[in-house]
């Protein structure tokens, strides 16, 4: 019997002046473990007249994880952080009770041709930490655990799994793993995973139960402990998941919470500009006329 319970196709979504591929949430699967939102950015080429300009916008009740394959993003937030993220590094921002941040093309790249490609992820916070104070951590690429097994390269980008632990300061039991193949081979790591689990194919293909799956697909497993598949040569996949929370999580625009009342308050506070400000920024993204979830 197949261990795949659901196949999710990447869908186009607009995040202002930038198009992305939306992976989560999905109408049949709102979360995988604590992961509640995943956008695939790019790959996109931009001219010297085009830049990423995501104006200051708010979050509550979640941590954001930004992981780039190509390009660079300048992150600024209301905590006072100002960090350029580059490929292989991790920006981990915990919104908690409320944070505001902007994401832009770094000034050094704004007048040149450039590219951008990566993942932006939201991880819900445990209920007891939903109102924690905001924080920000940048982890350089050389700090991420990386190892080789035969013709497969592994990275544990966040969380704990495969007898490794990432330095990213996560708030719940989760994992986000990169797997890259040089040659076609079998991957069998199921006895070292836990909770809910899903696999995202960035490029190449994987084979399971006689079926082939390609890029821009998420495969959601029925049982994380049965995670075994064949991977084609020169493929890159990401396995993510972990323990689910006992309470449902609701999403309203950029807000995540176990309480719909808290979402309503966040909306009201943003409309009335009661969130903290990003130093040096005056523009902001207004609350949308039509809610997105």
mmCIF file of C-alpha atoms in Angstrom:
data_model
loop_
_atom_site.group_PDB
_atom_site.id
_atom_site.type_symbol
_atom_site.label_atom_id
_atom_site.label_comp_id
_atom_site.label_asym_id
_atom_site.label_seq_id
_atom_site.Cartn_x
_atom_site.Cartn_y
_atom_site.Cartn_z
ATOM 1 C CA UNK A 1 0.000 0.000 0.000
ATOM 2 C CA UNK A 2 1.289 3.464 -0.847
ATOM 3 C CA UNK A 3 2.507 5.652 2.004
ATOM 4 C CA UNK A 4 1.441 8.818 0.138
ATOM 5 C CA UNK A 5 -1.878 10.188 1.377
ATOM 6 C CA UNK A 6 -1.990 13.437 -0.611
ATOM 7 C CA UNK A 7 -0.224 15.106 -3.548
ATOM 8 C CA UNK A 8 -0.199 18.920 -3.524
ATOM 9 C CA UNK A 9 0.626 20.870 -6.684
ATOM 10 C CA UNK A 10 2.311 24.276 -6.484
ATOM 11 C CA UNK A 11 -0.161 27.095 -7.222
ATOM 12 C CA UNK A 12 0.595 30.640 -8.379
ATOM 13 C CA UNK A 13 0.008 33.393 -5.810
ATOM 14 C CA UNK A 14 0.592 37.143 -5.831
ATOM 15 C CA UNK A 15 2.397 38.763 -2.870
ATOM 16 C CA UNK A 16 2.334 42.360 -4.056
ATOM 17 C CA UNK A 17 4.805 43.002 -6.853
ATOM 18 C CA UNK A 18 6.068 39.435 -6.754
ATOM 19 C CA UNK A 19 4.613 36.120 -7.922
ATOM 20 C CA UNK A 20 5.308 32.979 -5.926
ATOM 21 C CA UNK A 21 4.313 29.322 -5.955
ATOM 22 C CA UNK A 22 2.029 28.594 -3.002
ATOM 23 C CA UNK A 23 2.510 25.119 -1.466
ATOM 24 C CA UNK A 24 0.788 25.435 1.917
ATOM 25 C CA UNK A 25 -1.888 25.939 3.108
ATOM 26 C CA UNK A 26 -3.966 23.722 0.834
ATOM 27 C CA UNK A 27 -7.720 23.196 1.059
ATOM 28 C CA UNK A 28 -7.279 19.510 1.893
ATOM 29 C CA UNK A 29 -4.224 19.989 4.095
ATOM 30 C CA UNK A 30 -3.893 23.182 6.131
ATOM 31 C CA UNK A 31 -0.665 22.190 7.902
ATOM 32 C CA UNK A 32 2.043 19.525 8.121
ATOM 33 C CA UNK A 33 3.097 19.276 11.749
ATOM 34 C CA UNK A 34 3.692 22.901 12.836
ATOM 35 C CA UNK A 35 4.335 24.068 9.234
ATOM 36 C CA UNK A 36 1.348 26.177 8.140
ATOM 37 C CA UNK A 37 2.596 28.101 5.109
ATOM 38 C CA UNK A 38 5.228 27.579 2.384
ATOM 39 C CA UNK A 39 5.906 29.818 -0.616
ATOM 40 C CA UNK A 40 8.355 28.921 -3.383
ATOM 41 C CA UNK A 41 9.901 32.176 -4.658
ATOM 42 C CA UNK A 42 11.169 32.102 -8.219
ATOM 43 C CA UNK A 43 13.406 31.324 -9.828
ATOM 44 C CA UNK A 44 13.051 34.805 -11.264
ATOM 45 C CA UNK A 45 15.424 37.061 -13.189
ATOM 46 C CA UNK A 46 15.124 40.796 -12.570
ATOM 47 C CA UNK A 47 16.543 43.641 -14.628
ATOM 48 C CA UNK A 48 18.290 46.714 -13.243
ATOM 49 C CA UNK A 49 14.837 48.370 -13.136
ATOM 50 C CA UNK A 50 13.172 45.516 -11.213
ATOM 51 C CA UNK A 51 13.615 44.814 -7.515
ATOM 52 C CA UNK A 52 11.929 42.918 -4.718
ATOM 53 C CA UNK A 53 9.992 45.490 -2.689
ATOM 54 C CA UNK A 54 7.911 43.847 0.039
ATOM 55 C CA UNK A 55 6.897 46.797 2.216
ATOM 56 C CA UNK A 56 6.595 46.576 6.023
ATOM 57 C CA UNK A 57 3.895 44.093 7.007
ATOM 58 C CA UNK A 58 2.951 42.430 10.314
ATOM 59 C CA UNK A 59 2.933 38.923 11.776
ATOM 60 C CA UNK A 60 1.708 37.332 14.995
ATOM 61 C CA UNK A 61 1.753 33.800 16.406
ATOM 62 C CA UNK A 62 4.413 32.294 14.146
ATOM 63 C CA UNK A 63 8.070 32.042 13.221
ATOM 64 C CA UNK A 64 9.205 32.776 9.667
ATOM 65 C CA UNK A 65 11.997 30.783 8.032
ATOM 66 C CA UNK A 66 13.632 32.225 4.911
ATOM 67 C CA UNK A 67 15.992 29.956 2.963
ATOM 68 C CA UNK A 68 17.466 31.063 -0.367
ATOM 69 C CA UNK A 69 18.907 28.995 -3.209
ATOM 70 C CA UNK A 70 19.987 32.069 -5.219
ATOM 71 C CA UNK A 71 20.041 35.836 -4.820
ATOM 72 C CA UNK A 72 19.827 38.008 -1.709
ATOM 73 C CA UNK A 73 17.170 39.734 0.429
ATOM 74 C CA UNK A 74 17.641 42.593 2.884
ATOM 75 C CA UNK A 75 15.531 41.961 6.000
ATOM 76 C CA UNK A 76 14.590 44.824 8.331
ATOM 77 C CA UNK A 77 12.214 44.486 11.271
ATOM 78 C CA UNK A 78 10.669 46.356 14.181
ATOM 79 C CA UNK A 79 13.040 44.647 16.636
ATOM 80 C CA UNK A 80 15.901 46.559 15.021
ATOM 81 C CA UNK A 81 17.342 43.721 12.920
ATOM 82 C CA UNK A 82 18.922 44.602 9.571
ATOM 83 C CA UNK A 83 20.413 41.530 7.921
ATOM 84 C CA UNK A 84 21.095 40.479 4.338
ATOM 85 C CA UNK A 85 20.265 36.839 3.779
ATOM 86 C CA UNK A 86 22.245 34.905 1.178
ATOM 87 C CA UNK A 87 21.935 31.357 -0.204
ATOM 88 C CA UNK A 88 22.255 28.565 2.342
ATOM 89 C CA UNK A 89 21.763 30.787 5.390
ATOM 90 C CA UNK A 90 18.618 30.916 7.540
ATOM 91 C CA UNK A 91 16.663 33.951 8.711
ATOM 92 C CA UNK A 92 14.472 32.858 11.637
ATOM 93 C CA UNK A 93 12.091 35.521 12.949
ATOM 94 C CA UNK A 94 9.666 34.758 15.759
ATOM 95 C CA UNK A 95 6.727 37.158 15.622
ATOM 96 C CA UNK A 96 5.035 36.125 18.867
ATOM 97 C CA UNK A 97 2.879 39.001 20.113
ATOM 98 C CA UNK A 98 3.632 41.062 17.021
ATOM 99 C CA UNK A 99 6.427 42.099 14.677
ATOM 100 C CA UNK A 100 6.696 44.094 11.453
ATOM 101 C CA UNK A 101 9.311 43.537 8.748
ATOM 102 C CA UNK A 102 10.213 44.464 5.188
ATOM 103 C CA UNK A 103 12.023 42.432 2.518
ATOM 104 C CA UNK A 104 13.836 44.164 -0.303
ATOM 105 C CA UNK A 105 16.574 43.726 -2.869
ATOM 106 C CA UNK A 106 19.807 44.908 -1.186
ATOM 107 C CA UNK A 107 20.906 48.377 -2.327
ATOM 108 C CA UNK A 108 24.136 46.982 -3.807
ATOM 109 C CA UNK A 109 22.066 44.931 -6.294
ATOM 110 C CA UNK A 110 19.247 47.349 -7.098
ATOM 111 C CA UNK A 111 20.801 48.862 -10.235
ATOM 112 C CA UNK A 112 22.019 45.586 -11.736
ATOM 113 C CA UNK A 113 20.494 42.436 -13.171
ATOM 114 C CA UNK A 114 19.869 39.867 -10.470
ATOM 115 C CA UNK A 115 18.051 36.632 -9.672
ATOM 116 C CA UNK A 116 16.061 35.348 -6.714
ATOM 117 C CA UNK A 117 15.050 31.835 -5.733
ATOM 118 C CA UNK A 118 14.128 30.370 -2.379
ATOM 119 C CA UNK A 119 11.547 29.254 0.158
ATOM 120 C CA UNK A 120 9.585 31.309 2.666
ATOM 121 C CA UNK A 121 8.015 29.290 5.452
ATOM 122 C CA UNK A 122 5.731 29.955 8.415
ATOM 123 C CA UNK A 123 5.927 27.716 11.468
ATOM 124 C CA UNK A 124 3.104 28.080 13.997
ATOM 125 C CA UNK A 125 4.069 28.615 17.624
ATOM 126 C CA UNK A 126 2.879 26.423 20.503
ATOM 127 C CA UNK A 127 -0.170 27.976 22.172
ATOM 128 C CA UNK A 128 1.787 28.944 25.285
ATOM 129 C CA UNK A 129 4.301 30.876 23.142
ATOM 130 C CA UNK A 130 1.904 32.632 20.757
ATOM 131 C CA UNK A 131 2.302 35.887 22.726
ATOM 132 C CA UNK A 132 6.040 35.601 23.364
ATOM 133 C CA UNK A 133 8.265 38.614 22.732
ATOM 134 C CA UNK A 134 9.452 38.948 19.105
ATOM 135 C CA UNK A 135 12.990 37.806 18.296
ATOM 136 C CA UNK A 136 15.272 37.373 15.290
ATOM 137 C CA UNK A 137 18.174 35.003 14.628
ATOM 138 C CA UNK A 138 20.418 34.749 11.564
ATOM 139 C CA UNK A 139 22.273 31.459 11.034
ATOM 140 C CA UNK A 140 25.109 31.469 8.492
ATOM 141 C CA UNK A 141 25.249 28.687 5.911
ATOM 142 C CA UNK A 142 28.395 27.156 7.432
ATOM 143 C CA UNK A 143 26.566 26.620 10.738
ATOM 144 C CA UNK A 144 23.916 24.334 9.216
ATOM 145 C CA UNK A 145 24.667 20.607 9.814
ATOM 146 C CA UNK A 146 25.683 19.019 6.514
ATOM 147 C CA UNK A 147 26.853 15.478 5.779
ATOM 148 C CA UNK A 148 27.248 12.904 3.040
ATOM 149 C CA UNK A 149 25.934 9.341 2.879
ATOM 150 C CA UNK A 150 27.086 7.506 -0.244
ATOM 151 C CA UNK A 151 25.910 9.673 -3.181
ATOM 152 C CA UNK A 152 23.432 11.723 -1.117
ATOM 153 C CA UNK A 153 24.108 15.081 0.553
ATOM 154 C CA UNK A 154 22.017 16.024 3.596
ATOM 155 C CA UNK A 155 21.409 19.330 5.387
ATOM 156 C CA UNK A 156 19.372 19.690 8.552
ATOM 157 C CA UNK A 157 18.197 23.255 8.037
ATOM 158 C CA UNK A 158 16.018 23.429 11.158
ATOM 159 C CA UNK A 159 14.916 21.204 14.004
ATOM 160 C CA UNK A 160 16.047 17.752 15.083
ATOM 161 C CA UNK A 161 16.190 14.564 12.997
ATOM 162 C CA UNK A 162 18.562 11.893 11.715
ATOM 163 C CA UNK A 163 20.568 12.104 14.958
ATOM 164 C CA UNK A 164 21.431 15.749 14.250
ATOM 165 C CA UNK A 165 20.279 19.124 15.596
ATOM 166 C CA UNK A 166 20.226 22.446 13.744
ATOM 167 C CA UNK A 167 21.262 25.648 15.587
ATOM 168 C CA UNK A 168 18.083 27.406 14.406
ATOM 169 C CA UNK A 169 16.196 28.148 17.682
ATOM 170 C CA UNK A 170 12.879 26.447 16.920
ATOM 171 C CA UNK A 171 10.049 26.364 19.460
ATOM 172 C CA UNK A 172 8.586 22.908 18.851
ATOM 173 C CA UNK A 173 9.505 19.387 17.770
ATOM 174 C CA UNK A 174 10.081 19.664 13.994
ATOM 175 C CA UNK A 175 12.488 19.072 11.108
ATOM 176 C CA UNK A 176 13.324 20.657 7.769
ATOM 177 C CA UNK A 177 15.807 18.571 5.777
ATOM 178 C CA UNK A 178 17.489 19.089 2.395
ATOM 179 C CA UNK A 179 18.433 15.997 0.361
ATOM 180 C CA UNK A 180 20.510 16.241 -2.821
ATOM 181 C CA UNK A 181 21.415 13.233 -4.963
ATOM 182 C CA UNK A 182 24.409 12.773 -7.240
ATOM 183 C CA UNK A 183 23.264 9.392 -8.535
ATOM 184 C CA UNK A 184 19.959 7.547 -8.601
ATOM 185 C CA UNK A 185 19.572 5.727 -5.296
ATOM 186 C CA UNK A 186 17.180 4.705 -2.524
ATOM 187 C CA UNK A 187 16.531 6.971 0.464
ATOM 188 C CA UNK A 188 15.332 5.278 3.641
ATOM 189 C CA UNK A 189 15.130 7.471 6.747
ATOM 190 C CA UNK A 190 11.661 6.654 8.012
ATOM 191 C CA UNK A 191 12.621 5.219 11.395
ATOM 192 C CA UNK A 192 14.269 8.551 12.313
ATOM 193 C CA UNK A 193 11.315 10.843 11.571
ATOM 194 C CA UNK A 194 8.272 11.602 13.709
ATOM 195 C CA UNK A 195 4.906 13.322 13.660
ATOM 196 C CA UNK A 196 3.524 14.369 10.283
ATOM 197 C CA UNK A 197 5.869 14.415 7.306
ATOM 198 C CA UNK A 198 5.875 15.746 3.740
ATOM 199 C CA UNK A 199 8.335 15.859 0.861
ATOM 200 C CA UNK A 200 8.735 18.800 -1.533
ATOM 201 C CA UNK A 201 10.476 18.190 -4.867
ATOM 202 C CA UNK A 202 12.455 21.256 -5.945
ATOM 203 C CA UNK A 203 14.050 19.620 -8.980
ATOM 204 C CA UNK A 204 14.571 16.152 -10.381
ATOM 205 C CA UNK A 205 12.171 13.378 -9.433
ATOM 206 C CA UNK A 206 11.377 10.709 -6.875
ATOM 207 C CA UNK A 207 9.766 7.296 -7.310
ATOM 208 C CA UNK A 208 7.414 5.625 -4.841
ATOM 209 C CA UNK A 209 5.157 2.598 -5.191
ATOM 210 C CA UNK A 210 5.804 2.486 -8.953
ATOM 211 C CA UNK A 211 4.897 6.147 -9.513
ATOM 212 C CA UNK A 212 7.166 9.033 -10.552
ATOM 213 C CA UNK A 213 6.771 12.501 -9.025
ATOM 214 C CA UNK A 214 8.417 15.671 -10.302
ATOM 215 C CA UNK A 215 9.154 19.297 -9.432
ATOM 216 C CA UNK A 216 6.633 21.596 -7.751
ATOM 217 C CA UNK A 217 4.851 18.761 -5.958
ATOM 218 C CA UNK A 218 4.471 18.088 -2.235
ATOM 219 C CA UNK A 219 3.900 14.483 -1.211
ATOM 220 C CA UNK A 220 2.252 14.150 2.202
ATOM 221 C CA UNK A 221 3.028 10.887 3.976
ATOM 222 C CA UNK A 222 0.472 8.759 5.769
ATOM 223 C CA UNK A 223 3.107 7.717 8.278
ATOM 224 C CA UNK A 224 6.412 9.560 8.812
ATOM 225 C CA UNK A 225 7.964 6.310 10.034
ATOM 226 C CA UNK A 226 7.591 4.763 6.582
ATOM 227 C CA UNK A 227 9.555 7.407 4.666
ATOM 228 C CA UNK A 228 11.321 5.476 1.914
ATOM 229 C CA UNK A 229 11.616 6.406 -1.751
ATOM 230 C CA UNK A 230 13.905 6.245 -4.766
ATOM 231 C CA UNK A 231 15.464 9.474 -5.971
ATOM 232 C CA UNK A 232 16.724 10.250 -9.481
ATOM 233 C CA UNK A 233 20.209 11.602 -10.098
ATOM 234 C CA UNK A 234 20.822 15.334 -9.603
ATOM 235 C CA UNK A 235 17.576 15.813 -7.667
ATOM 236 C CA UNK A 236 16.869 18.105 -4.715
ATOM 237 C CA UNK A 237 14.040 17.461 -2.274
ATOM 238 C CA UNK A 238 13.020 18.840 1.127
ATOM 239 C CA UNK A 239 11.447 16.771 3.871
ATOM 240 C CA UNK A 240 9.611 18.730 6.542
ATOM 241 C CA UNK A 241 7.232 18.048 9.385
ATOM 242 C CA UNK A 242 7.056 17.257 13.062
ATOM 243 C CA UNK A 243 4.613 17.010 15.933
ATOM 244 C CA UNK A 244 1.240 18.643 15.359
ATOM 245 C CA UNK A 245 -0.364 20.885 17.951
ATOM 246 C CA UNK A 246 -3.547 19.737 19.727
ATOM 247 C CA UNK A 247 -5.334 22.978 18.773
ATOM 248 C CA UNK A 248 -6.266 24.068 15.255
ATOM 249 C CA UNK A 249 -4.400 27.065 13.815
ATOM 250 C CA UNK A 250 -6.251 29.812 11.948
ATOM 251 C CA UNK A 251 -4.708 32.109 9.344
ATOM 252 C CA UNK A 252 -5.909 35.591 8.472
ATOM 253 C CA UNK A 253 -3.609 37.347 5.997
ATOM 254 C CA UNK A 254 -0.180 37.396 7.725
ATOM 255 C CA UNK A 255 -1.545 36.430 11.136
ATOM 256 C CA UNK A 256 -1.577 32.935 12.680
ATOM 257 C CA UNK A 257 -3.297 32.047 15.945
ATOM 258 C CA UNK A 258 -5.208 29.371 17.815
ATOM 259 C CA UNK A 259 -7.803 32.100 18.552
ATOM 260 C CA UNK A 260 -10.041 33.767 15.968
ATOM 261 C CA UNK A 261 -10.570 36.626 18.434
ATOM 262 C CA UNK A 262 -6.816 37.233 18.512
ATOM 263 C CA UNK A 263 -6.762 37.377 14.711
ATOM 264 C CA UNK A 264 -9.525 39.989 14.762
ATOM 265 C CA UNK A 265 -7.556 42.096 17.241
ATOM 266 C CA UNK A 266 -4.392 41.847 15.121
ATOM 267 C CA UNK A 267 -6.352 43.001 12.071
ATOM 268 C CA UNK A 268 -7.787 45.961 13.995
ATOM 269 C CA UNK A 269 -4.378 46.873 15.424
ATOM 270 C CA UNK A 270 -2.747 46.845 11.988
ATOM 271 C CA UNK A 271 -5.503 48.931 10.403
ATOM 272 C CA UNK A 272 -5.085 51.443 13.247
ATOM 273 C CA UNK A 273 -1.259 51.251 12.948
ATOM 274 C CA UNK A 274 -0.741 50.099 16.534
ATOM 275 C CA UNK A 275 2.028 47.634 15.621
ATOM 276 C CA UNK A 276 5.675 48.612 16.213
ATOM 277 C CA UNK A 277 7.445 50.346 13.316
ATOM 278 C CA UNK A 278 10.426 49.343 11.215
ATOM 279 C CA UNK A 279 13.123 51.977 11.767
ATOM 280 C CA UNK A 280 13.628 54.095 8.660
ATOM 281 C CA UNK A 281 10.465 52.819 6.916
ATOM 282 C CA UNK A 282 7.352 54.941 6.380
ATOM 283 C CA UNK A 283 5.413 52.915 3.797
ATOM 284 C CA UNK A 284 3.480 49.786 4.741
ATOM 285 C CA UNK A 285 1.246 47.089 3.254
ATOM 286 C CA UNK A 286 -2.410 47.862 4.055
ATOM 287 C CA UNK A 287 -4.691 45.112 5.291
ATOM 288 C CA UNK A 288 -6.144 43.621 2.077
ATOM 289 C CA UNK A 289 -9.721 44.237 1.046
ATOM 290 C CA UNK A 290 -10.179 40.508 0.584
ATOM 291 C CA UNK A 291 -8.693 38.171 3.161
ATOM 292 C CA UNK A 292 -6.192 35.583 1.966
ATOM 293 C CA UNK A 293 -5.715 32.282 3.731
#
